[in-house]
Coordinates of C-alpha atoms in Angstrom, one line a residue:
Chain A
P274 CA 75.3 -79.6 165.3
R275 CA 74.8 -83.3 166.5
S276 CA 77.3 -84.7 163.9
L277 CA 79.8 -82.1 164.8
K278 CA 79.8 -83.0 168.4
Q279 CA 80.5 -86.8 167.3
A280 CA 83.7 -85.9 165.8
K281 CA 86.3 -88.4 167.0
P282 CA 88.9 -87.3 169.2
V283 CA 92.4 -88.2 168.3
P284 CA 93.4 -91.3 170.3
K285 CA 96.1 -90.5 172.5
S286 CA 98.6 -93.1 171.4
S287 CA 98.7 -91.7 168.0
R288 CA 99.4 -88.3 169.4
A289 CA 102.3 -89.6 171.3
L290 CA 103.6 -91.3 168.6
R291 CA 103.5 -88.0 166.5
R292 CA 105.3 -86.1 169.2
K293 CA 108.4 -88.6 169.1
K294 CA 108.7 -88.2 165.3
T295 CA 109.3 -84.5 165.4
E296 CA 112.9 -83.6 164.7
P297 CA 115.0 -81.8 167.2
A298 CA 114.9 -78.2 166.8
I299 CA 115.1 -74.8 168.6
A300 CA 111.6 -74.0 170.0
S301 CA 110.2 -71.4 167.4
S302 CA 109.1 -69.1 170.5
L303 CA 112.7 -68.9 171.4
I304 CA 114.0 -68.1 168.0
K305 CA 111.2 -65.6 167.9
S306 CA 111.8 -63.8 171.1
V307 CA 115.6 -63.8 170.8
F308 CA 115.4 -62.4 167.1
S309 CA 112.7 -59.6 167.8
H310 CA 115.0 -58.6 170.6
Y311 CA 118.0 -58.0 168.3
V312 CA 116.1 -56.6 165.4
K313 CA 114.1 -54.1 167.1
M314 CA 111.7 -53.7 164.3
P315 CA 108.4 -55.2 163.3
V316 CA 108.8 -58.7 161.6
A317 CA 106.5 -60.3 159.2
R318 CA 105.0 -63.7 160.3
E319 CA 106.4 -65.4 157.1
A320 CA 110.0 -63.9 157.9
F321 CA 110.1 -66.1 161.1
K322 CA 109.6 -69.4 158.9
V323 CA 112.6 -68.4 157.0
I324 CA 114.6 -67.5 160.0
E325 CA 113.8 -71.1 161.4
K326 CA 115.1 -72.4 158.2
C327 CA 118.2 -70.4 158.6
S328 CA 118.9 -71.6 162.0
E329 CA 118.4 -75.1 161.0
K330 CA 121.0 -74.8 158.4
Y331 CA 123.3 -72.9 160.7
F332 CA 123.3 -76.0 163.2
M333 CA 124.0 -78.3 160.4
Q334 CA 127.0 -76.2 159.6
L335 CA 128.1 -75.7 163.1
S336 CA 128.1 -79.4 163.8
S337 CA 130.1 -80.3 161.0
D338 CA 132.4 -77.3 161.9
L339 CA 132.9 -78.6 165.6
E340 CA 133.5 -82.1 164.1
A341 CA 136.4 -80.9 161.9
Y342 CA 137.9 -78.9 164.8
S343 CA 137.9 -81.7 167.2
S344 CA 139.1 -84.4 164.7
H345 CA 141.8 -82.1 163.7
A346 CA 142.9 -82.0 167.2
G347 CA 142.7 -86.0 167.5
R348 CA 139.7 -85.8 169.9
K349 CA 136.2 -87.2 169.7
T350 CA 135.0 -84.9 172.1
V351 CA 134.2 -81.1 171.4
E352 CA 136.0 -79.0 174.0
K353 CA 135.8 -75.2 174.9
V354 CA 138.7 -74.5 172.6
D355 CA 136.8 -75.7 169.6
L356 CA 134.1 -73.2 170.3
E357 CA 136.7 -70.5 170.7
V358 CA 138.6 -71.2 167.7
L359 CA 135.1 -71.4 165.7
M360 CA 134.2 -68.0 166.8
R361 CA 137.5 -66.5 165.9
R362 CA 137.2 -67.8 162.7
Q363 CA 133.5 -66.3 162.3
G364 CA 134.9 -63.3 163.4
L365 CA 133.0 -62.8 166.5
V366 CA 136.1 -63.1 168.6
T367 CA 138.9 -60.8 168.0
D368 CA 141.8 -59.2 169.8
R369 CA 139.5 -56.4 170.4
M370 CA 136.6 -58.3 171.2
P371 CA 137.6 -61.3 173.8
L372 CA 135.2 -64.1 174.3
E373 CA 134.7 -63.0 177.9
V374 CA 133.1 -59.7 176.7
L375 CA 130.6 -61.7 174.4
I376 CA 129.7 -63.8 177.2
E377 CA 129.1 -61.0 179.4
R378 CA 126.9 -59.2 176.9
N379 CA 124.9 -61.9 175.9
L380 CA 124.5 -64.5 178.4
P381 CA 122.5 -64.4 181.7
L382 CA 124.2 -64.1 184.8
E383 CA 124.0 -67.8 185.9
Y384 CA 125.5 -68.8 182.8
R385 CA 128.1 -66.1 183.0
K386 CA 129.2 -67.4 186.4
L387 CA 129.8 -70.9 185.0
L388 CA 131.9 -69.7 182.0
I389 CA 134.0 -66.9 183.5
P390 CA 136.4 -67.7 186.1
V391 CA 135.7 -65.5 189.2
A392 CA 137.9 -65.7 192.4
V393 CA 135.9 -67.1 195.4
S394 CA 136.9 -67.1 199.0
G395 CA 139.7 -69.4 199.9
N396 CA 141.9 -68.2 197.3
K397 CA 140.3 -70.6 194.7
V398 CA 139.3 -69.7 191.2
V399 CA 135.9 -71.1 189.8
P400 CA 135.8 -72.7 187.2
C401 CA 139.3 -74.1 186.9
K402 CA 140.9 -73.8 183.6
Chain B
G211 CA 108.6 -51.1 178.5
R212 CA 105.9 -52.7 176.5
R213 CA 108.5 -55.2 174.9
R214 CA 108.4 -58.6 176.5
R215 CA 111.6 -59.6 177.8
M216 CA 113.8 -61.8 175.9
K217 CA 113.8 -65.5 177.0
R218 CA 117.4 -66.1 178.6
T219 CA 117.7 -69.6 179.2
A220 CA 119.6 -72.0 177.0
P221 CA 117.7 -75.2 175.7
R222 CA 120.6 -77.3 176.3
S223 CA 119.1 -80.6 175.8
T224 CA 117.8 -79.4 172.6
L225 CA 121.1 -78.2 171.4
R226 CA 122.6 -81.6 172.3
K227 CA 119.8 -83.3 170.4
I228 CA 120.3 -81.2 167.3
I229 CA 124.1 -81.8 167.3
K230 CA 123.4 -85.3 167.8
K231 CA 121.2 -85.3 164.6
Y232 CA 123.9 -84.1 162.5
K233 CA 126.9 -85.9 164.0
P234 CA 125.8 -88.8 166.3
Q235 CA 129.6 -89.8 167.1
L236 CA 130.5 -86.5 168.2
R237 CA 130.6 -85.9 172.1
L238 CA 130.3 -82.6 173.7
A239 CA 132.6 -82.1 176.8
A240 CA 131.0 -81.6 180.2
N241 CA 132.1 -80.0 183.0
T242 CA 133.9 -82.8 184.6
D243 CA 135.6 -80.7 187.2
L244 CA 135.7 -82.5 190.7
L245 CA 135.1 -79.1 192.2
F246 CA 131.6 -79.4 190.7
S247 CA 130.4 -82.6 191.8
S248 CA 127.2 -81.1 192.8
I249 CA 124.3 -80.0 190.6
L250 CA 126.9 -78.1 188.5
T251 CA 127.9 -81.2 186.7
F252 CA 124.9 -81.0 184.7
F253 CA 126.0 -77.8 183.2
S254 CA 127.8 -78.2 180.0
F255 CA 130.3 -75.5 179.2
S256 CA 130.5 -76.2 175.6
L257 CA 127.0 -76.4 175.2
L258 CA 126.5 -72.7 176.8
K259 CA 128.9 -71.7 174.2
V260 CA 126.9 -73.2 171.5
H261 CA 124.1 -71.4 172.8
L262 CA 126.0 -68.1 172.8
N263 CA 127.2 -69.0 169.3
F264 CA 123.8 -69.3 168.1
L265 CA 122.6 -66.1 169.9
L266 CA 125.2 -64.2 168.0
F267 CA 124.1 -65.8 164.8
L268 CA 120.7 -64.6 165.3
N269 CA 122.1 -61.2 166.1
R270 CA 124.0 -60.9 162.9
L271 CA 121.1 -62.1 161.0
A272 CA 118.9 -59.6 162.6
E273 CA 121.3 -56.6 161.9
E274 CA 121.9 -57.8 158.4
A275 CA 117.9 -58.0 157.9
R276 CA 117.4 -54.6 159.2
I277 CA 119.9 -52.9 157.1
N278 CA 118.3 -54.8 153.9
A279 CA 114.7 -53.4 155.1
F280 CA 116.1 -50.0 155.6
E281 CA 117.6 -50.0 152.2
K282 CA 114.3 -51.2 150.7
K283 CA 112.6 -48.6 152.5
S284 CA 110.4 -51.2 154.4
K285 CA 109.2 -50.6 157.8
I286 CA 108.9 -54.4 158.7
I287 CA 111.2 -57.1 158.1
K288 CA 110.1 -59.4 155.2
P289 CA 111.3 -62.7 154.3
E290 CA 113.3 -61.5 151.3
H291 CA 115.2 -59.5 153.8
I292 CA 116.0 -62.3 155.8
I293 CA 117.2 -64.4 152.9
V294 CA 119.4 -61.8 151.4
A295 CA 120.7 -61.5 155.0
A296 CA 121.4 -65.1 155.2
K297 CA 123.4 -65.2 152.1
V298 CA 125.6 -62.6 153.5
I299 CA 126.4 -64.3 156.7

């Protein structure tokens, strides 16, 4: 038991280094909770790993799509419109299913308030278009 | 119910970092409206829509995987169901 106790703890500096090296990715707990919310079924543990890989590929695709849309419009910045065009192409936004409805259904209230224009007092519409 | 509530906050800085990883030169429009000179300037509209898009992607993946599992008469979602679903999307 003595030798067990004397196991060297990992020095702090190396731990900090390792943390910096990790690739930016969506927290697996978030993916897990969102996916299980939608799927409404038990999910095997290994399946979540596949989902994470899929999300990575999804973001790779998304960023190149966004680049294509904004550079097509002669911009270097991704604007709201680019996302809307993208979602239209993905078939998420259609004439029957406007973006506002998707926002309302899927985003929490505090974000909804930011994205959907609401008339406030003083005849101002927030956010402006 | 027994089911835990879904996490609702958007990991905006992570989303930004991910896009930055793939396309370092690409910039995401933030809300530069002067009306929101306060704390709201930190909210980026396009990033929220990226988050929305990601949620909808997971939603689609979930639905496809469930259909797959039903077809295979499986009670739980297995990795292979996800892979087949991902190919469809």
